[in-house]
PDB file of C-alpha atoms in Angstrom:
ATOM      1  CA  UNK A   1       7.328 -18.399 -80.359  1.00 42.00           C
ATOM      2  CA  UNK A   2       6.704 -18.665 -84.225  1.00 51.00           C
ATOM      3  CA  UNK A   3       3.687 -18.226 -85.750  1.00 46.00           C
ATOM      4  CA  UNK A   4       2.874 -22.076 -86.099  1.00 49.00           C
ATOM      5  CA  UNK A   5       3.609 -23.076 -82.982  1.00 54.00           C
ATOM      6  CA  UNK A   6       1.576 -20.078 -81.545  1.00 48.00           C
ATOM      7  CA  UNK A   7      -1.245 -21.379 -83.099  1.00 53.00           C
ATOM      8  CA  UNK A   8      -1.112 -24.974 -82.396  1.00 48.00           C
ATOM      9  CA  UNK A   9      -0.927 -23.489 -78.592  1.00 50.00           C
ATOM     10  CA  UNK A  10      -3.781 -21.387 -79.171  1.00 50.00           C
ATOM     11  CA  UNK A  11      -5.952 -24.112 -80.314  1.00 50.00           C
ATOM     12  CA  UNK A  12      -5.393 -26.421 -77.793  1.00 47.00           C
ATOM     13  CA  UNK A  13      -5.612 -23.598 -75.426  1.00 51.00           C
ATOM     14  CA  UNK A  14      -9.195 -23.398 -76.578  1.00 48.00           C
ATOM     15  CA  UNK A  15      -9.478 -27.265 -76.157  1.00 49.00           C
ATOM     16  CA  UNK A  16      -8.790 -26.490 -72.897  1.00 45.00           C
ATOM     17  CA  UNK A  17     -10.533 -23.440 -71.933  1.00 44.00           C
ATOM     18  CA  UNK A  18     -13.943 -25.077 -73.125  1.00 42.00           C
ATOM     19  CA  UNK A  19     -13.824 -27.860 -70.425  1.00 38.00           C
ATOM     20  CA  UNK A  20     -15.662 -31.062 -71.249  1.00 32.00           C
ATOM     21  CA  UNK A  21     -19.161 -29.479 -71.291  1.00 36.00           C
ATOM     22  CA  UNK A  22     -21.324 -28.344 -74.006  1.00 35.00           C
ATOM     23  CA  UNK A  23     -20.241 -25.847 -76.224  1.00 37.00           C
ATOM     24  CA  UNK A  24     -21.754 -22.135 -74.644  1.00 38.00           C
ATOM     25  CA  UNK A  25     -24.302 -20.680 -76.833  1.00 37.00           C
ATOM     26  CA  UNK A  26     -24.877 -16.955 -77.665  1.00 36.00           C
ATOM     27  CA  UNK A  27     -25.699 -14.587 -74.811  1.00 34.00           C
ATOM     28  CA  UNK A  28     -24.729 -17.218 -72.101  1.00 35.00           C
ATOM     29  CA  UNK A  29     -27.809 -19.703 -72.688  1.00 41.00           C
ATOM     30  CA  UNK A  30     -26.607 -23.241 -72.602  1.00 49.00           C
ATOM     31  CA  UNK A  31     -27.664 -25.782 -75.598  1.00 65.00           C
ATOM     32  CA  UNK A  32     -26.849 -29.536 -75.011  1.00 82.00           C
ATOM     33  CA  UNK A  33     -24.870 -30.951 -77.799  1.00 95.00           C
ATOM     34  CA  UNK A  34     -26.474 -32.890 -80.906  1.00 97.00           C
ATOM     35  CA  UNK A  35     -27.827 -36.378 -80.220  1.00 95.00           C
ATOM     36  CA  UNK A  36     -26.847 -38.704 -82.054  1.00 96.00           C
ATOM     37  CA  UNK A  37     -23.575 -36.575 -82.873  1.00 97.00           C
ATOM     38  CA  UNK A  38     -22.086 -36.636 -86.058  1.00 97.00           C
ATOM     39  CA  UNK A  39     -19.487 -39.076 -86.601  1.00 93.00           C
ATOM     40  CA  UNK A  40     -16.873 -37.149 -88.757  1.00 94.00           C
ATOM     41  CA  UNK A  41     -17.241 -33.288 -88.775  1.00 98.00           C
ATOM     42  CA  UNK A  42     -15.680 -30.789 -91.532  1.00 98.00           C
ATOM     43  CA  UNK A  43     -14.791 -27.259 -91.326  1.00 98.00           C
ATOM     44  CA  UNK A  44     -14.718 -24.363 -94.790  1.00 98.00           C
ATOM     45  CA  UNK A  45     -11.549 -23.028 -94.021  1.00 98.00           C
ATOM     46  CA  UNK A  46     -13.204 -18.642 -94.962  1.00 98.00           C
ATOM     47  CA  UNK A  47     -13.815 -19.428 -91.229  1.00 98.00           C
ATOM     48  CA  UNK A  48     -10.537 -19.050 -90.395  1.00 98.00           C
ATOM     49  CA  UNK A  49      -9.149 -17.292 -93.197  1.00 98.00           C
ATOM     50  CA  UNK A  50      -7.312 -14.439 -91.253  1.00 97.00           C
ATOM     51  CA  UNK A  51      -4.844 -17.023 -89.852  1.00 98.00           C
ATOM     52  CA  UNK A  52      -5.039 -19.250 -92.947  1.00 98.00           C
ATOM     53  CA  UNK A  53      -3.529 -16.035 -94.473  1.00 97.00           C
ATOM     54  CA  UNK A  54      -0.312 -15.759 -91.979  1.00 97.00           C
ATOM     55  CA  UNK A  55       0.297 -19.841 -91.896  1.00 98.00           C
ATOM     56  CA  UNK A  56      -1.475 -22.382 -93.990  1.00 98.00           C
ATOM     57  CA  UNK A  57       0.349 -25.267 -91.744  1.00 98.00           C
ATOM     58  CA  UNK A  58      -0.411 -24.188 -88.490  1.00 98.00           C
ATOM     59  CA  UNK A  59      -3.536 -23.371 -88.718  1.00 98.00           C
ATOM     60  CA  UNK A  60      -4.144 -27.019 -89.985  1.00 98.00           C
ATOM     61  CA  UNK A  61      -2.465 -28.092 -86.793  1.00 98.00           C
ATOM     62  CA  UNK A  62      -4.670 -26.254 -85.230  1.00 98.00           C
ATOM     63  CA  UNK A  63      -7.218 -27.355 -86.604  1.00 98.00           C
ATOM     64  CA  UNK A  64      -6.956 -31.168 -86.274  1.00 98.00           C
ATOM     65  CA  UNK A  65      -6.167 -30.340 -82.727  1.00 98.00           C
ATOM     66  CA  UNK A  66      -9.733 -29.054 -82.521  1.00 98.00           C
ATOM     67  CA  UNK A  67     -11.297 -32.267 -83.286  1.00 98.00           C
ATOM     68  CA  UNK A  68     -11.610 -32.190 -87.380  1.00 98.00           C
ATOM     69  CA  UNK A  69     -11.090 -34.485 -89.980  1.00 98.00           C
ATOM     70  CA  UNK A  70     -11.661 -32.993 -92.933  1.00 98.00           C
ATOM     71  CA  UNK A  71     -11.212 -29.790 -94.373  1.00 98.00           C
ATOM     72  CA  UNK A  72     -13.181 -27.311 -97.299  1.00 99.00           C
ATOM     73  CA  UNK A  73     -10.592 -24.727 -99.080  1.00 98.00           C
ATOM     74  CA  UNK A  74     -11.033 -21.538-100.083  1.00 98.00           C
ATOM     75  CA  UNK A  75      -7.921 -20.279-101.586  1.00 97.00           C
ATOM     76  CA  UNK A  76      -4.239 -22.027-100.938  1.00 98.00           C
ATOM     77  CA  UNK A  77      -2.737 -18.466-100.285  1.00 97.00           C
ATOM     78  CA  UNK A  78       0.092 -18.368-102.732  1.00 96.00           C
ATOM     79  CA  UNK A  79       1.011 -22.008-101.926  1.00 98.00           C
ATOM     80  CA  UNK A  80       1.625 -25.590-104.215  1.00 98.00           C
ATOM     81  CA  UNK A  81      -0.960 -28.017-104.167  1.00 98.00           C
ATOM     82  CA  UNK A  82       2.627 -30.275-103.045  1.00 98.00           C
ATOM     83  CA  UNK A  83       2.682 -28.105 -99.967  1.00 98.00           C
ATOM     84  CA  UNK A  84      -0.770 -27.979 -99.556  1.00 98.00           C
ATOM     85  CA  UNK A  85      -1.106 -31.531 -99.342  1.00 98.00           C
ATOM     86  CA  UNK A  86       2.132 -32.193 -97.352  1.00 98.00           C
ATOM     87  CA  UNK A  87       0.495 -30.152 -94.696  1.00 98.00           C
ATOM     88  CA  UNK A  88      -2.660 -31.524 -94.823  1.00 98.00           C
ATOM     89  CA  UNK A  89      -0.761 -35.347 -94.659  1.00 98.00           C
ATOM     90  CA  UNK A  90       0.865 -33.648 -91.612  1.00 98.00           C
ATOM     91  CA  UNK A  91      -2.169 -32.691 -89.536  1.00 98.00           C
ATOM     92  CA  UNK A  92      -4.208 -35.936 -90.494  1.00 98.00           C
ATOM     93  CA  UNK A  93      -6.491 -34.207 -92.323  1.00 98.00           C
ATOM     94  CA  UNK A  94      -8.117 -34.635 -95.940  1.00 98.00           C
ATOM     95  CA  UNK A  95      -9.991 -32.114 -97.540  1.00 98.00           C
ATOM     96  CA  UNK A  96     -12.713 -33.799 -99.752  1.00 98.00           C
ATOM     97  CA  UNK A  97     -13.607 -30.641-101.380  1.00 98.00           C
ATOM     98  CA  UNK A  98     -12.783 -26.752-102.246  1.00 98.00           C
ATOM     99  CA  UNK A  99     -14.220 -23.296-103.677  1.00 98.00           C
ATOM    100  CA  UNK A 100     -13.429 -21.811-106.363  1.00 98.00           C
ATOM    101  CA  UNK A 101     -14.313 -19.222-109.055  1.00 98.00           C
ATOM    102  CA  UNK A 102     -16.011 -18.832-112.290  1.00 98.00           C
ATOM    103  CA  UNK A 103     -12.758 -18.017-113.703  1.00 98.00           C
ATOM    104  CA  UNK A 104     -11.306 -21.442-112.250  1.00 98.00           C
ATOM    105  CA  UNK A 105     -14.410 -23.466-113.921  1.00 98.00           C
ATOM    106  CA  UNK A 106     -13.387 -22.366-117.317  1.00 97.00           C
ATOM    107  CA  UNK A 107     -10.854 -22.821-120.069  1.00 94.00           C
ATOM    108  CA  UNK A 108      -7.303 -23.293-118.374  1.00 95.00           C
ATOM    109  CA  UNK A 109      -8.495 -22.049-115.207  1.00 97.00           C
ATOM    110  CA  UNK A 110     -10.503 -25.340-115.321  1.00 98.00           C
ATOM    111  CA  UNK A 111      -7.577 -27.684-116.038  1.00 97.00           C
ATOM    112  CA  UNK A 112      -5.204 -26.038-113.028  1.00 97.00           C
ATOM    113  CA  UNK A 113      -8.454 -26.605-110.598  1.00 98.00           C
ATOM    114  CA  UNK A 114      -8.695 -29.946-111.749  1.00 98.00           C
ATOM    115  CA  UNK A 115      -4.882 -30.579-111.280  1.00 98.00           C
ATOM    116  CA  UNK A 116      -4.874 -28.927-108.301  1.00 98.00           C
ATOM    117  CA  UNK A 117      -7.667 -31.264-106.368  1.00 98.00           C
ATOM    118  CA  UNK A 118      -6.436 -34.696-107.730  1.00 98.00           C
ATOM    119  CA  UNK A 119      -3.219 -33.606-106.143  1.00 98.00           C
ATOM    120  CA  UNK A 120      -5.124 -32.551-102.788  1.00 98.00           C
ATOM    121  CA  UNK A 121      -7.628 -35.651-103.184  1.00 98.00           C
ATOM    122  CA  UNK A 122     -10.399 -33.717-103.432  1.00 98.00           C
ATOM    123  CA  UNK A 123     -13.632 -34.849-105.285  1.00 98.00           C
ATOM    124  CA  UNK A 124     -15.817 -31.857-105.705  1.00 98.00           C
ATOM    125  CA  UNK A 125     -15.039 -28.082-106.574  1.00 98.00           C
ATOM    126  CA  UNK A 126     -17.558 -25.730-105.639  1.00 98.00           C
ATOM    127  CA  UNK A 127     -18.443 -22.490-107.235  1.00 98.00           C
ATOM    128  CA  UNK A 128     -19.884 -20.516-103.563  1.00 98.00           C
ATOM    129  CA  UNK A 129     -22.004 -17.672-105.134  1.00 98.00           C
ATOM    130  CA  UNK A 130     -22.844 -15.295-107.910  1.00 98.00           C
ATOM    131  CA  UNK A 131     -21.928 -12.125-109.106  1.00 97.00           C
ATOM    132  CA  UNK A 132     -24.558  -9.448-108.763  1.00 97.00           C
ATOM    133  CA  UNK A 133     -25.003  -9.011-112.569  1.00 96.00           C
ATOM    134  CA  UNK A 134     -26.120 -12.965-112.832  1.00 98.00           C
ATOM    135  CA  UNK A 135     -28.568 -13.361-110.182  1.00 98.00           C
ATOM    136  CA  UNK A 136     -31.318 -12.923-112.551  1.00 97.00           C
ATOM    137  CA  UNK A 137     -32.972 -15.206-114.831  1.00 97.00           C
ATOM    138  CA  UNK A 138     -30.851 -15.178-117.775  1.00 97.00           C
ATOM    139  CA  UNK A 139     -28.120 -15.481-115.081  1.00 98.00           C
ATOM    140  CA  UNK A 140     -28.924 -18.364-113.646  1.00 98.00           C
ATOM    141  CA  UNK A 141     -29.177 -19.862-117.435  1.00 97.00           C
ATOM    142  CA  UNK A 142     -25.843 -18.815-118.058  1.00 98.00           C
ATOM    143  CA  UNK A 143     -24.400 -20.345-114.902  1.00 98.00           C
ATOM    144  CA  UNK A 144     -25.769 -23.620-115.425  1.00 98.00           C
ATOM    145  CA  UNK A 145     -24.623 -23.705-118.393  1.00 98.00           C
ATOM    146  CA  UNK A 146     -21.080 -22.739-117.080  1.00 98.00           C
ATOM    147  CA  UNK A 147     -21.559 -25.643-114.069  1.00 98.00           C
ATOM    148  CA  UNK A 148     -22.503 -28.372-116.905  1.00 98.00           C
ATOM    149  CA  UNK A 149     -19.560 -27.692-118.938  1.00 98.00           C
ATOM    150  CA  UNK A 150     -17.377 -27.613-116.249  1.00 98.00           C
ATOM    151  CA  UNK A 151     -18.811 -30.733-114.527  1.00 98.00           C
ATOM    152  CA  UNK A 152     -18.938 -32.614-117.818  1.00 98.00           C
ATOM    153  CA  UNK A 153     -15.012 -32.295-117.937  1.00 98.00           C
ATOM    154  CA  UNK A 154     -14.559 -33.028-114.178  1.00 98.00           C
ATOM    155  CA  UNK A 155     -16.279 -36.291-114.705  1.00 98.00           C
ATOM    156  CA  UNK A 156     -13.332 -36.982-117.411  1.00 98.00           C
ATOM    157  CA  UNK A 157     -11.324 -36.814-114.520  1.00 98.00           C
ATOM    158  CA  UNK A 158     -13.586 -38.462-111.718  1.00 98.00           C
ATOM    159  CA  UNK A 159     -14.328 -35.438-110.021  1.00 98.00           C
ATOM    160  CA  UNK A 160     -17.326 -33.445-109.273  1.00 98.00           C
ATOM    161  CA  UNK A 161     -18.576 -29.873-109.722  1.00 98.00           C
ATOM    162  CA  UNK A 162     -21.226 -28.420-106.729  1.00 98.00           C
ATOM    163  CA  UNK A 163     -22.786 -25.181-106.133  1.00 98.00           C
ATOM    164  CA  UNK A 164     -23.451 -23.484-102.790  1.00 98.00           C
ATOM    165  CA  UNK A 165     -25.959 -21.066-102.087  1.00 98.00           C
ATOM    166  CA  UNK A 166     -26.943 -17.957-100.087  1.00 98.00           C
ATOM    167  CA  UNK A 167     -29.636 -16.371 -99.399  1.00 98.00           C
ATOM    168  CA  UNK A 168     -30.551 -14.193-102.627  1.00 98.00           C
ATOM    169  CA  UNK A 169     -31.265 -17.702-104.867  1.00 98.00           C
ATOM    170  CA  UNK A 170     -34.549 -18.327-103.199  1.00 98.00           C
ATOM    171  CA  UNK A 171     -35.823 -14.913-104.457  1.00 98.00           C
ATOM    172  CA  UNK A 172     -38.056 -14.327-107.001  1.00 97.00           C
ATOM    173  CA  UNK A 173     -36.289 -13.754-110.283  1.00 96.00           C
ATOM    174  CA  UNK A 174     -38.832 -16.014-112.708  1.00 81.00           C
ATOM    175  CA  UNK A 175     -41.554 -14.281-114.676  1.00 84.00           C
ATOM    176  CA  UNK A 176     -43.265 -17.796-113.499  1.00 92.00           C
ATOM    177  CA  UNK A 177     -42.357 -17.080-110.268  1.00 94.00           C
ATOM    178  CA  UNK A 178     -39.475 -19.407-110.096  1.00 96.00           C
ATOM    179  CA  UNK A 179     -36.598 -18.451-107.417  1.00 98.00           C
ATOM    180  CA  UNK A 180     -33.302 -18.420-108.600  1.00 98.00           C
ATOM    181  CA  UNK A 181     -32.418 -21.758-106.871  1.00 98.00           C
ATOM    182  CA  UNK A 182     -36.027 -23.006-108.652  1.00 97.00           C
ATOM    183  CA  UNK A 183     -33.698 -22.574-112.209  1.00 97.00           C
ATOM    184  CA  UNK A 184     -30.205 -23.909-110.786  1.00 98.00           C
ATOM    185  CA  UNK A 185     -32.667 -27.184-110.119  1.00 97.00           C
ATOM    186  CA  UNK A 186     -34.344 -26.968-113.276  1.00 96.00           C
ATOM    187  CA  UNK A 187     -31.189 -26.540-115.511  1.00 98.00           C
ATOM    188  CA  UNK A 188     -27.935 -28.001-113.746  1.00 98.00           C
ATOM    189  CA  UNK A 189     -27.565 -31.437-114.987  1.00 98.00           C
ATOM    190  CA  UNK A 190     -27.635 -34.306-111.540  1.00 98.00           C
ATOM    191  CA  UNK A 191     -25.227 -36.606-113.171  1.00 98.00           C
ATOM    192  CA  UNK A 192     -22.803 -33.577-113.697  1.00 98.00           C
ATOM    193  CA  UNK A 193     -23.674 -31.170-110.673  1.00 98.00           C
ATOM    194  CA  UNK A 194     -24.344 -31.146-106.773  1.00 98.00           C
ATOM    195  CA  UNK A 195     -25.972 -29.020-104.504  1.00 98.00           C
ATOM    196  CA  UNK A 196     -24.084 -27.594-100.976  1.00 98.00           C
ATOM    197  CA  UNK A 197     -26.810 -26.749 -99.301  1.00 98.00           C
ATOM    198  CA  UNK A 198     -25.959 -23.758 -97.114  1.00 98.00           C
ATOM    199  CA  UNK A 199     -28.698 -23.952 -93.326  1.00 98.00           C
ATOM    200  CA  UNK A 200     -28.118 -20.923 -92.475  1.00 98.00           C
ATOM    201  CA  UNK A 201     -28.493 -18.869 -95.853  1.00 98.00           C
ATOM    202  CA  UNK A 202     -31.246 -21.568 -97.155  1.00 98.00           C
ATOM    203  CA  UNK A 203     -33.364 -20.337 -93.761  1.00 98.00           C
ATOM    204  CA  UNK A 204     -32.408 -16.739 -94.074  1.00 98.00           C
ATOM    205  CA  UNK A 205     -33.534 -16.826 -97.859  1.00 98.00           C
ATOM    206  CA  UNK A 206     -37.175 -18.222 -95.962  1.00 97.00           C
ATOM    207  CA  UNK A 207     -36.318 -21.910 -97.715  1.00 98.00           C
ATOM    208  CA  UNK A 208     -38.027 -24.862 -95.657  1.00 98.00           C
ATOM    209  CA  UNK A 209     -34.088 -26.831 -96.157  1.00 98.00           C
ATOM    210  CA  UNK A 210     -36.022 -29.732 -94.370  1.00 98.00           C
ATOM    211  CA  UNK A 211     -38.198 -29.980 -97.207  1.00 98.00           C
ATOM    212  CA  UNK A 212     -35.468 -29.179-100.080  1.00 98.00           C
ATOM    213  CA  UNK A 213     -33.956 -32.219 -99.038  1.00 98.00           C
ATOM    214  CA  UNK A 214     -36.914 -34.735 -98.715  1.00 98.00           C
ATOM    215  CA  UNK A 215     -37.739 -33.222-102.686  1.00 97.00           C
ATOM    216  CA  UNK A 216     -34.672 -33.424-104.378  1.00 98.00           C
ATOM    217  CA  UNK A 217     -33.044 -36.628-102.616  1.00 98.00           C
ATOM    218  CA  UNK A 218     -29.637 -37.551-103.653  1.00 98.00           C
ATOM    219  CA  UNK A 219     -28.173 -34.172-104.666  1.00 98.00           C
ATOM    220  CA  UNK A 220     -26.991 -32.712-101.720  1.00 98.00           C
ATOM    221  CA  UNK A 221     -23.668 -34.441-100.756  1.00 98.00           C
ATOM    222  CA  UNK A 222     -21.866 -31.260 -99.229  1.00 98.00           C
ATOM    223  CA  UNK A 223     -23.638 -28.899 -96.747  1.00 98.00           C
ATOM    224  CA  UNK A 224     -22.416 -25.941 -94.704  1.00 98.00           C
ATOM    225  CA  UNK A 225     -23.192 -26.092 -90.779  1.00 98.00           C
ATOM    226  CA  UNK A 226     -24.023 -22.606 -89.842  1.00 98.00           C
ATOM    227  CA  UNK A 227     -26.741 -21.630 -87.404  1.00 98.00           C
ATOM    228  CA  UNK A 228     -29.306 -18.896 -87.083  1.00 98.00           C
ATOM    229  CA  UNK A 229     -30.247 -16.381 -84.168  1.00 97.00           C
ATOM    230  CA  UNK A 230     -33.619 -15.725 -83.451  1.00 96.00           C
ATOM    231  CA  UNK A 231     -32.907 -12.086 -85.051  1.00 96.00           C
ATOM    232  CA  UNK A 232     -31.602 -13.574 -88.012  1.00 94.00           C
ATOM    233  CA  UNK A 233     -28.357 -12.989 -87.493  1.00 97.00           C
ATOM    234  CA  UNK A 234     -25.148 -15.863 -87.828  1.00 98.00           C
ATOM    235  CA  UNK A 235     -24.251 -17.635 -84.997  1.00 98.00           C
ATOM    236  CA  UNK A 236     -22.095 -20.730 -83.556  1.00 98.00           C
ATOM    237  CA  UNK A 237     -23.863 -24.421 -84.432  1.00 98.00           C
ATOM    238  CA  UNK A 238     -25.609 -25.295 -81.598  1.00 97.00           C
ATOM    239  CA  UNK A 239     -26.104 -21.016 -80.318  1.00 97.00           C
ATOM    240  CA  UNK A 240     -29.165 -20.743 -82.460  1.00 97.00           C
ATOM    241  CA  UNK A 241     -32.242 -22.069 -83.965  1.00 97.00           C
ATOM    242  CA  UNK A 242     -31.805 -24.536 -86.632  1.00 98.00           C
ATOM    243  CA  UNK A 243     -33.194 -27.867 -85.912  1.00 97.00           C
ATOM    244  CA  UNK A 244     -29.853 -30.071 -86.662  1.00 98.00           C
ATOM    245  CA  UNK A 245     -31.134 -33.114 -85.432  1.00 97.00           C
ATOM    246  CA  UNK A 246     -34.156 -32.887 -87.979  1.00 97.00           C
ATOM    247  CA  UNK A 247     -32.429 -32.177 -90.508  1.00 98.00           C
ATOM    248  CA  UNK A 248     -29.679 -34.875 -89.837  1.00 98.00           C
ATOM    249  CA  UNK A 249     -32.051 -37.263 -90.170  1.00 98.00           C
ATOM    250  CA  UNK A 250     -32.530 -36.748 -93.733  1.00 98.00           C
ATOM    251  CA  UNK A 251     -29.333 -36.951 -94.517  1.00 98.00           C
ATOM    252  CA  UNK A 252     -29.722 -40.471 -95.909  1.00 98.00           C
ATOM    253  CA  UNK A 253     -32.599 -38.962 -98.401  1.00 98.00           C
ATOM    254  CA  UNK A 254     -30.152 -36.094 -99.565  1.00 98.00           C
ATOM    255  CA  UNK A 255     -27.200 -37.971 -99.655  1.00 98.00           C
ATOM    256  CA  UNK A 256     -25.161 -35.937 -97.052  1.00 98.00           C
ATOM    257  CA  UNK A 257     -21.650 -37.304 -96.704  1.00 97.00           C
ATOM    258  CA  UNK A 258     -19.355 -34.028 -95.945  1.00 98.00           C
ATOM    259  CA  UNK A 259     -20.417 -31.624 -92.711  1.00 98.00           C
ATOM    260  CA  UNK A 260     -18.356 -28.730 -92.933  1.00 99.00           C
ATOM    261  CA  UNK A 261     -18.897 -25.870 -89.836  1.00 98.00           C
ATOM    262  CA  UNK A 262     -18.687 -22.518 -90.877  1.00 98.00           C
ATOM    263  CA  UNK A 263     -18.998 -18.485 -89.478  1.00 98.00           C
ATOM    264  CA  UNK A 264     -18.819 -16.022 -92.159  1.00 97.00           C
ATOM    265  CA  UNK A 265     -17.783 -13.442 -89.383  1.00 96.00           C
ATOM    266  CA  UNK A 266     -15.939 -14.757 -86.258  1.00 97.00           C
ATOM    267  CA  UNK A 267     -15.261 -12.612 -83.512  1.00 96.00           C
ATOM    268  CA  UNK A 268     -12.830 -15.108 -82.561  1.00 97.00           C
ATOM    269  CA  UNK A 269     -11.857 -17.598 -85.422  1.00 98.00           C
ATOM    270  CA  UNK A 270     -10.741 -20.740 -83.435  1.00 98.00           C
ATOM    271  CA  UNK A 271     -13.151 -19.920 -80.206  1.00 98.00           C
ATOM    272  CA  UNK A 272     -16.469 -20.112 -82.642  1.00 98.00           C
ATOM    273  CA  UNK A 273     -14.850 -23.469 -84.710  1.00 98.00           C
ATOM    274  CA  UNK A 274     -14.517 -25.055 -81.501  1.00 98.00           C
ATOM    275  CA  UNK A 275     -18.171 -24.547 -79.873  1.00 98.00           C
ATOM    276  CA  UNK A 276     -19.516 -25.936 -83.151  1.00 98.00           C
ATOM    277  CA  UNK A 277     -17.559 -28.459 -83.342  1.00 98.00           C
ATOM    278  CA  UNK A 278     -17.988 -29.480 -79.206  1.00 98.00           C
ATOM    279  CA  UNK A 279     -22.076 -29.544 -80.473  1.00 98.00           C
ATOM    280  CA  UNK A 280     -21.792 -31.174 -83.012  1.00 98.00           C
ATOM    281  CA  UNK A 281     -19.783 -33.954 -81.744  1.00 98.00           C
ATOM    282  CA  UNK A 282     -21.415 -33.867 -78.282  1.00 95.00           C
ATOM    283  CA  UNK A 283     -18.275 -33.585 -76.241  1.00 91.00           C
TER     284      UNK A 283
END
């Protein structure tokens, strides 16, 4: 058996394995799934990078076969957008948005990104974090400034530049005690910029996200589904303590239109993308 097709067996092996019930959540407790569910659920593909790394296609496969729809990048692993997107065509999935770096929001790193995305039909390119050496005031300044640039020549080509946190934004960093993700708000231009709002980092960083949604309404398209033990640490959606279903509701108010599951640290890739996904869709 090759690698794809081992995959596409593993994944509906886990289809399988999980019955028809809830997904289980950490140390054996039982959560029932999200009511209402959402209707079309996402996945960032650093979930599943290890595999992603041995065979783009079948993990896609794999993927779909989970339940998916759409899909979040994080590197194409030495493939062509034309492959990419063949694959993608393939599984039935589209992929409505994808990280990259600083270095791919500038100069011709900026024009290849762009290329790259109108041939995967992506809208929005996301710059995920900051290097150590900008998460300070100045830093933030500078990154904005970076993020405009960058989204003012995206909108040449009807696309859209976002930003997605951690936790380290919300900290102090202000000499008017403004957080980090205080100056992202303050400087990043709306028409030009949007907001991924991260759950679990936003809570782990002591953010109210409930309340970062009601304030800044509209900019907040993207978010990352991630949940939250009670000892802080990252868990399955659905295993933890994050109130989905509240904040769900306000996804009208932040203008929420892409879900997209994610586990920093898997013990088991595919195993922890399907009991998220099982909550989230209630199935």
């Amino acid at each position: 058996m090759d690698r794809k097709d081992f995959l596409r067996v593993a994944g509906l092996g886990v289809l399988a394995g999980c019955g028809r019930g809830p997904a289980p959540a950490a140390g054996g407790a039982g959560r029932a799934g999200l009511d209402p569910p959402l209707e079309r659920i996402g996945v960032q593909l650093y979930t599943v990078r290890a595999l992603m790394s041995e065979d783009v296609a079948g993990t896609l496969d794999t993927v779909a076969a989970i339940g998916y729809r759409e899909v979040e990048f994080a590197g194409y692993f030495g493939h062509s957008p034309a492959e990419v997107r063949q694959w993608l065509d393939a599984a039935g999935l589209t992929s409505p948005a994808a990280h990259v770096g600083i270095p791919e929001l500038t100069g011709a790193g900026l024009e290849a990104t762009i290329e790259t995305a109108h041939a995967l039909g992506q809208r929005w390119i996301v710059l995920p974090s900051l290097p150590g050496d900008m998460q300070t005031a100045d830093g933030y300044g500078r990154a904005a400034e970076i993020l405009n640039t960058a989204g003012a020549a995206a909108a040449e080509a009807d696309l859209r530049v976002g930003y997605h946190n951690h936790a380290f934004e919300f900290e102090t960093v202000g000499e008017d005690g403004a957080t980090g993700f205080d100056l992202l708000l303050r400087h990043l231009d709306p028409s030009l910029v949007d907001l991924e709002i991260d759950f679990h980092w936003s809570a782990v960083g002591g953010a109210d996200s409930a309340a970062l949604l009601r304030e800044h309404p509209g900019r907040f398209p993207l978010c990352h589904v991630k949940d939250l033990s009670a000892d802080g640490g990252m868990v399955d959606v659905g295993a933890g303590e994050i109130d989905w279903a509240e904040l769900f509701a306000l996804s009208g108010t932040a203008g929420l239109r892409h879900y997209f599951v994610e586990h920093d640290r898997p013990g088991d890739p595919l195993a922890s993308i399907e009991a998220s996904y099982r909550f989230l869709s209630a199935t």
